PDB file of C-alpha atoms in Angstrom:
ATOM      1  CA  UNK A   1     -86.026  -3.415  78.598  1.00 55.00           C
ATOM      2  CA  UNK A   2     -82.413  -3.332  76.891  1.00 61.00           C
ATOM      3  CA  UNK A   3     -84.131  -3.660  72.930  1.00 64.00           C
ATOM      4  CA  UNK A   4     -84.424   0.329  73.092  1.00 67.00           C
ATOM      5  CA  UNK A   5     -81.131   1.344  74.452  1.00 62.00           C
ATOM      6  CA  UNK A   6     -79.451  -1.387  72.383  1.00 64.00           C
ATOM      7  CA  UNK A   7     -81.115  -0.323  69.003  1.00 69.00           C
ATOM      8  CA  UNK A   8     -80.364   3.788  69.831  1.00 70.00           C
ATOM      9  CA  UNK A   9     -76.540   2.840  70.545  1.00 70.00           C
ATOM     10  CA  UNK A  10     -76.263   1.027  67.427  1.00 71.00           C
ATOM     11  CA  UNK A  11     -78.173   3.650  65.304  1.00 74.00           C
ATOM     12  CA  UNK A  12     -75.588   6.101  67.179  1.00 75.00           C
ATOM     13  CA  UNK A  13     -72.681   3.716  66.470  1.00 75.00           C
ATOM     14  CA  UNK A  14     -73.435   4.366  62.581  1.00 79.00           C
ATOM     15  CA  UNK A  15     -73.847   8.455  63.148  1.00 82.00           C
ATOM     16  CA  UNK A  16     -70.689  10.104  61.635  1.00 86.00           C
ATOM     17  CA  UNK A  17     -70.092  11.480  65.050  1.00 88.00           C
ATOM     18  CA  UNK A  18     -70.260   8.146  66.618  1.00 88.00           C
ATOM     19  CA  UNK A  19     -66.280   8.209  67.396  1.00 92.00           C
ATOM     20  CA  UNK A  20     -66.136  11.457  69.092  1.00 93.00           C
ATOM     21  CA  UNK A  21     -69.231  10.484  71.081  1.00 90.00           C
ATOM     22  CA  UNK A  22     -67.661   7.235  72.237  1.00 91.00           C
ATOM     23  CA  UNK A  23     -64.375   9.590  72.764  1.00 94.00           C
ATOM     24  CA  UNK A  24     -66.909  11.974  75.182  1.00 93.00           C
ATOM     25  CA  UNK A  25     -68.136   8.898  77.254  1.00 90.00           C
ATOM     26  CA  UNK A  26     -64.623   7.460  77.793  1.00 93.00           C
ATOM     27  CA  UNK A  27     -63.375  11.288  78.805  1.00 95.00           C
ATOM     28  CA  UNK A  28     -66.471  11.593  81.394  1.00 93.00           C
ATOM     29  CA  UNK A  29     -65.747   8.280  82.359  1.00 90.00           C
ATOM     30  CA  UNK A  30     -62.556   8.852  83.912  1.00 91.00           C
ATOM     31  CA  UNK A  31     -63.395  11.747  85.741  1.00 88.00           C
ATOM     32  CA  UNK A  32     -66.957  12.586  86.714  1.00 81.00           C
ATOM     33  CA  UNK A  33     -69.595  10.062  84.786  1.00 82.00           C
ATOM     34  CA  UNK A  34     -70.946   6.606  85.998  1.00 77.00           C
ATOM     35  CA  UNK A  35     -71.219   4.625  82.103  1.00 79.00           C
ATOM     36  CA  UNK A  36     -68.313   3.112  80.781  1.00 82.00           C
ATOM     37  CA  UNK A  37     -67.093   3.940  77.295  1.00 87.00           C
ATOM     38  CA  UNK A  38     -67.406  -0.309  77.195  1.00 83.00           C
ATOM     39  CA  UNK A  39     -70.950   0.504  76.716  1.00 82.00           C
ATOM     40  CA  UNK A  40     -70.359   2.264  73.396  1.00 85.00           C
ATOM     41  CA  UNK A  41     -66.859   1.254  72.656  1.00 89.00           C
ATOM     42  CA  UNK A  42     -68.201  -2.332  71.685  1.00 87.00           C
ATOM     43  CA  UNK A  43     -71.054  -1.170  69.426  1.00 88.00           C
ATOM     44  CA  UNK A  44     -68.980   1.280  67.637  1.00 91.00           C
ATOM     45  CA  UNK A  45     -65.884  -0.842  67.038  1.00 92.00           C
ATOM     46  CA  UNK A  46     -68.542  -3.868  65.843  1.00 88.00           C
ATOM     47  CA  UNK A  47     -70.015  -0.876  63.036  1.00 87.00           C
ATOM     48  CA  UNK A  48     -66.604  -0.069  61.906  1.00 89.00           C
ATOM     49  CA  UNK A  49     -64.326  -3.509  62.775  1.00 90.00           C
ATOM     50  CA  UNK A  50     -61.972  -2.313  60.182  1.00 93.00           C
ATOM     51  CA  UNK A  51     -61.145   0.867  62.038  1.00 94.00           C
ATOM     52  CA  UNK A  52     -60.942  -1.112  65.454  1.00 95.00           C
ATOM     53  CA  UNK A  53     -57.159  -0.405  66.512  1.00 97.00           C
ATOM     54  CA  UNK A  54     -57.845   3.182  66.086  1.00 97.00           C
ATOM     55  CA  UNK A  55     -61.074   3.338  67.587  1.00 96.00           C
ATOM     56  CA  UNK A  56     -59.571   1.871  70.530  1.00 97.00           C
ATOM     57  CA  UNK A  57     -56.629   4.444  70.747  1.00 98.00           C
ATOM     58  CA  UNK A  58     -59.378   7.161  70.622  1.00 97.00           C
ATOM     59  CA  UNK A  59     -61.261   5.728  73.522  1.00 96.00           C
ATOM     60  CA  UNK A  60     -57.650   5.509  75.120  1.00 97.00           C
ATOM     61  CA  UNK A  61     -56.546   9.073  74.531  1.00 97.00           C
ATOM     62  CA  UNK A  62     -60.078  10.243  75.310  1.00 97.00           C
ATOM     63  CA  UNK A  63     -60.015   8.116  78.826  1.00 96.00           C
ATOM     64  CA  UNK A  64     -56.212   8.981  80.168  1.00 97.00           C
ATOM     65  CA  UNK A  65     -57.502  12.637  79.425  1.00 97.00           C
ATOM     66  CA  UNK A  66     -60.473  12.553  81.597  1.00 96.00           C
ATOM     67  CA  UNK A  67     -58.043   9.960  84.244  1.00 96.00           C
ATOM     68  CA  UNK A  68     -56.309  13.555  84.397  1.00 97.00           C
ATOM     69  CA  UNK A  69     -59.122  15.737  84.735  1.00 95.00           C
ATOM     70  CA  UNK A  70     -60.456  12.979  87.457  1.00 92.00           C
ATOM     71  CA  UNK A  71     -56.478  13.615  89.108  1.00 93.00           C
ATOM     72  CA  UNK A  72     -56.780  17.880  89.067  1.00 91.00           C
ATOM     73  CA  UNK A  73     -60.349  16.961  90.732  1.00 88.00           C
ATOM     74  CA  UNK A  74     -58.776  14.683  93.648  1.00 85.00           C
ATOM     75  CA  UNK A  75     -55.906  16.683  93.823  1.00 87.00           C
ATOM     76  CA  UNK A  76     -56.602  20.758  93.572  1.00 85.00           C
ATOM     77  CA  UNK A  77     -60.604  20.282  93.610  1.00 81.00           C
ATOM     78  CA  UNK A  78     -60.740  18.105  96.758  1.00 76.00           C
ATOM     79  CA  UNK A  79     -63.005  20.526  98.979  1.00 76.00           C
ATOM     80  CA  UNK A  80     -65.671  21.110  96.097  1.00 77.00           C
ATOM     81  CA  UNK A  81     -66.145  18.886  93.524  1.00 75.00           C
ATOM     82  CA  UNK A  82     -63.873  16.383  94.412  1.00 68.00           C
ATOM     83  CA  UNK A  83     -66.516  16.155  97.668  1.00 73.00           C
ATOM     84  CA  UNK A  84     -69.113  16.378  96.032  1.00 76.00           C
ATOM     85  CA  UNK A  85     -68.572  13.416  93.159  1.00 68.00           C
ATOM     86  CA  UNK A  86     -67.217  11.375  96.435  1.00 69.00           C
ATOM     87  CA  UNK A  87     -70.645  11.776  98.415  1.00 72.00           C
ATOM     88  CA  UNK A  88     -72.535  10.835  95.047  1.00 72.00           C
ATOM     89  CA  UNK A  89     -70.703   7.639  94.726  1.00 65.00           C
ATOM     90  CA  UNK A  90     -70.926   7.066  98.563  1.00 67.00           C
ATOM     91  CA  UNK A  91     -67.247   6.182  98.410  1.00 64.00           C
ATOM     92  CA  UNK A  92     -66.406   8.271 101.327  1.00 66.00           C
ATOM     93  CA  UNK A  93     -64.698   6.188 103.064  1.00 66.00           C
ATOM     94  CA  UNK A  94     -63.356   3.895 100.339  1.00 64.00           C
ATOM     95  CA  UNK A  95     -61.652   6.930  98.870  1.00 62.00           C
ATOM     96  CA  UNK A  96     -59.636   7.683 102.499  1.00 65.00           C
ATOM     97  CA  UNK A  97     -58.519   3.648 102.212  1.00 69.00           C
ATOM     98  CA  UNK A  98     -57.327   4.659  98.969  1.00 65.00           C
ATOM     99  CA  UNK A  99     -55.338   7.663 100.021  1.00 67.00           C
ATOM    100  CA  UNK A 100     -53.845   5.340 102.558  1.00 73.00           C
ATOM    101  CA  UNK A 101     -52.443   2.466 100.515  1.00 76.00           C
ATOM    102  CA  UNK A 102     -51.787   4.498  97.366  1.00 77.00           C
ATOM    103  CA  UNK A 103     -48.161   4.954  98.544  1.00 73.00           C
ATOM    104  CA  UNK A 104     -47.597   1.783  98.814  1.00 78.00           C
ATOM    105  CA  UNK A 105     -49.356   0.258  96.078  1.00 82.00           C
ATOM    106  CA  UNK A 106     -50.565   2.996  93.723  1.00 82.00           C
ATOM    107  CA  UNK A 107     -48.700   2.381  90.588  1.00 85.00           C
ATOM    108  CA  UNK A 108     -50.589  -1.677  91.233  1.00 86.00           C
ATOM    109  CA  UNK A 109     -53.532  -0.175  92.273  1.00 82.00           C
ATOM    110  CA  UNK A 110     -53.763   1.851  88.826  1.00 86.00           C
ATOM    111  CA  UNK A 111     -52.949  -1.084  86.468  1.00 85.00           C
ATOM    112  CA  UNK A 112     -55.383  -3.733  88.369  1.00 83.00           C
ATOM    113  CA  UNK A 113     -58.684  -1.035  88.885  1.00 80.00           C
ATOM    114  CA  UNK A 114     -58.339   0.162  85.292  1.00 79.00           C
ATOM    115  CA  UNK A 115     -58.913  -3.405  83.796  1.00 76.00           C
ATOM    116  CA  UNK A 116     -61.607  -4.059  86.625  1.00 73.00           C
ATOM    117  CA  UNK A 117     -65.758  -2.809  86.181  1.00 68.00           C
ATOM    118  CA  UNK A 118     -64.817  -0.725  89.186  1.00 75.00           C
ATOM    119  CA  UNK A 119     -65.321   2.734  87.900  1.00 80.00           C
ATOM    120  CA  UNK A 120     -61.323   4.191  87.021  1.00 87.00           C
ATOM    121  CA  UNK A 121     -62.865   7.865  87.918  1.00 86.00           C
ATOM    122  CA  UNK A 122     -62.148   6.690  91.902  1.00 81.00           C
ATOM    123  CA  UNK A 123     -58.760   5.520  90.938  1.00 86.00           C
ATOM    124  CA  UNK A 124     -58.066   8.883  89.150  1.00 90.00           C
ATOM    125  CA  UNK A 125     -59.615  10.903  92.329  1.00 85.00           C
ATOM    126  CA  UNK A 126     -58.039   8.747  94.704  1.00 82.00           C
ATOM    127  CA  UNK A 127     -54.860   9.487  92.450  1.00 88.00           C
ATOM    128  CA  UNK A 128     -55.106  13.011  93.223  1.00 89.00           C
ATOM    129  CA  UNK A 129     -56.069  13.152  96.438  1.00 82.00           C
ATOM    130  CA  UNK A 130     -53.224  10.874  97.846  1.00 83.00           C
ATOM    131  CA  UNK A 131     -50.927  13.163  95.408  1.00 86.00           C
ATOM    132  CA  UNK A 132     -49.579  10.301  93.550  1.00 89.00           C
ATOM    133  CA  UNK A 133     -46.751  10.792  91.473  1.00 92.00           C
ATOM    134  CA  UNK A 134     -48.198  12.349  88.251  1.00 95.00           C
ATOM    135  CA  UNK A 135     -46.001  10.728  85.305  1.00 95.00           C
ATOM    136  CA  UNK A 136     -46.336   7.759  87.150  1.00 94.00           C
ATOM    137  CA  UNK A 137     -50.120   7.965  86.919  1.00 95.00           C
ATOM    138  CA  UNK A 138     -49.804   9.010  83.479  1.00 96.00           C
ATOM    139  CA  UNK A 139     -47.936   5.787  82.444  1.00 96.00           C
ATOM    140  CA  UNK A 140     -50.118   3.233  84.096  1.00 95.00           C
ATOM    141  CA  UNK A 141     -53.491   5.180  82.766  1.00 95.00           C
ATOM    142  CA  UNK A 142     -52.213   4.482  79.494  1.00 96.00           C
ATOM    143  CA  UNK A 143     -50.927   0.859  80.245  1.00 95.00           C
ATOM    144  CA  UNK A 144     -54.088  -0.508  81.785  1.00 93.00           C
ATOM    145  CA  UNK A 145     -56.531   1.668  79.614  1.00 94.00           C
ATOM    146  CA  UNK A 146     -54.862   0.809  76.628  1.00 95.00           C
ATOM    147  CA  UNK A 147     -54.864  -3.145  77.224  1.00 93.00           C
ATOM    148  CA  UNK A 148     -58.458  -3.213  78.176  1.00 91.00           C
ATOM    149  CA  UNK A 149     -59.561  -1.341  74.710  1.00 94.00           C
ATOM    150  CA  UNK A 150     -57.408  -2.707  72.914  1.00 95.00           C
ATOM    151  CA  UNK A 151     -58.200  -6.149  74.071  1.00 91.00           C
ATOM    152  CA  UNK A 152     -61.369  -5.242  72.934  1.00 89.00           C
ATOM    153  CA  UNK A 153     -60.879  -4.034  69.828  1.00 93.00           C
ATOM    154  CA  UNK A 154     -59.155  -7.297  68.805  1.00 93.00           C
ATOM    155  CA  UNK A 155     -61.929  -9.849  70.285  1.00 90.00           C
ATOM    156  CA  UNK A 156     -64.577  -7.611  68.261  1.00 89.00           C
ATOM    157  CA  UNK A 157     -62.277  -7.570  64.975  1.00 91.00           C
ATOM    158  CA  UNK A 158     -61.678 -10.800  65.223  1.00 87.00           C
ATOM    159  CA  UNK A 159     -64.919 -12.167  66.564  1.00 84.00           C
ATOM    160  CA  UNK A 160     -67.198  -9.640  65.449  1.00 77.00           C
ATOM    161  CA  UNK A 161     -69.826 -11.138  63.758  1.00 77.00           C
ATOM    162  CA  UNK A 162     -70.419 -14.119  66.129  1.00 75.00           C
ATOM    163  CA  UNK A 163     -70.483 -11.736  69.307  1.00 70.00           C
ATOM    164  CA  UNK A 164     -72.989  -9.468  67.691  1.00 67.00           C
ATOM    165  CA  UNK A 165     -75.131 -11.865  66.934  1.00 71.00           C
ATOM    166  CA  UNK A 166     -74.465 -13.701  70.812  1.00 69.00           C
ATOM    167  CA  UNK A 167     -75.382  -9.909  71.983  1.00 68.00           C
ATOM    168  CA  UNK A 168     -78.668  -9.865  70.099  1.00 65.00           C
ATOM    169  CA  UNK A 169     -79.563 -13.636  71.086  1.00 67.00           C
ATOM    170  CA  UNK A 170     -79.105 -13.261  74.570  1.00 67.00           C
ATOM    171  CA  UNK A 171     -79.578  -9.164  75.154  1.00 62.00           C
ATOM    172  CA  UNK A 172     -81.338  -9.421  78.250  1.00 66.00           C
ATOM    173  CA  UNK A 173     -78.427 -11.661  79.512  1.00 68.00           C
ATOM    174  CA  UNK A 174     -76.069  -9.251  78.683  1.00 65.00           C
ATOM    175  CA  UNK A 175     -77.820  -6.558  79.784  1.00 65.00           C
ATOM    176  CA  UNK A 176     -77.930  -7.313  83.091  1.00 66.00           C
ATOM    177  CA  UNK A 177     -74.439  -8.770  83.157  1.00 69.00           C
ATOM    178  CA  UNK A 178     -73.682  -5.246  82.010  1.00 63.00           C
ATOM    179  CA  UNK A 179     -75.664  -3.647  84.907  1.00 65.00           C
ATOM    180  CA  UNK A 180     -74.975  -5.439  87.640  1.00 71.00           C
ATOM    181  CA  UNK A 181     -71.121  -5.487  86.731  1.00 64.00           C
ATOM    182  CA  UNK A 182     -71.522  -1.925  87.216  1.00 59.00           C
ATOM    183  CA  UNK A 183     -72.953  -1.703  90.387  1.00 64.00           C
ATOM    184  CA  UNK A 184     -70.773  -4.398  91.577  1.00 65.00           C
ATOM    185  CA  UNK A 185     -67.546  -1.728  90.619  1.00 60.00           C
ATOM    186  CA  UNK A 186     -69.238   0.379  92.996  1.00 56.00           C
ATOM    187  CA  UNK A 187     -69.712  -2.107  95.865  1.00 59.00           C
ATOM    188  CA  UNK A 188     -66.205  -3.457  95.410  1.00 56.00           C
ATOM    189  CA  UNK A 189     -64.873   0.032  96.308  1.00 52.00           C
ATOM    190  CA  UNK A 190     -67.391   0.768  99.068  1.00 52.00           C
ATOM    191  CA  UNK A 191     -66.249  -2.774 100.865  1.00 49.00           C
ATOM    192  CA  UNK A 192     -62.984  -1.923 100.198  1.00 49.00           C
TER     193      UNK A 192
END
């Protein structure tokens, strides 16, 4: 089930365009689309390990970018799409908790959902909507985005070789881990 997508994301992790594809994903990401950049952040950093610090600022960049498109959504967009992504997710009413405690705890809340599989476009929307400080939001999007790539980046620099080939022993494991770590995101912020 996973061979396919597996062997089409490395191919693409070769393709000269690989980086600004990864940079797309991690942009969507943050604002509007369910895959995280994970899924072709680690493939693209394990085809080019010596460019792995920079690949990781890309996918940084490219994912505090879309955290601010995700913001304008929550915060001037609310009524349209900002309703519309919310009923998609089914995070109606997780969103309105969010809005609640963010003035409490949003600068936490930021830093400890952007290193978590739960998906950071809610905690950009939910940014906007509660009307979070902005240059606060800025500063932990970069903080917590920027240790969990760049964590990455050095496990697959350093580790590369032997976590490729773990990947491709065990793919079906790691598949699903994969999968259901992204649905659970999504039913962490629905129980929430």
């Amino acid at each position: 089930m996973f061979r396919g997508l597996y062997d089409w994301t490395l191919r693409l992790a070769h393709h000269r365009h690989a980086v600004r594809s990864m940079a797309a994903v991690s942009f969507a990401e943050s604002s509007f689309f369910p895959i995280p950049p994970d899924v072709v952040l680690v493939p693209v950093v394990l085809a080019n390990r010596d460019r792995a610090y920079t690949i990781a600022a890309i996918c940084t960049i490219a994912s505090v970018l879309g955290g601010v498109l995700g913001y304008f959504i929550g915060y001037a967009l609310l009524e349209t799409v900002g309703q519309w992504l919310i009923r998609l997710y089914g995070m109606g009413d997780g969103i309105a908790q969010f809005q609640e405690t963010f003035e409490t705890y949003g600068a936490w809340i930021i830093l400890a959902k952007g290193l978590t599989p739960i998906p950071f476009k809610l905690i950009t929307i939910a940014s906007g909507i509660a009307q979070f400080s902005f240059g606060i939001f800025i500063v932990t999007a970069v903080i917590t985005r920027a240790f969990r790539f760049f964590l990455i980046a050095f496990l697959l620099k350093r580790f590369g070789e032997p976590v490729q080939a773990f990947i491709e022993r065990r793919l079906t494991l790691v598949g699903w881990a994969v999968l259901i770590a992204l649905i659970g995101g999504f039913a962490a912020v629905a129980l929430i």
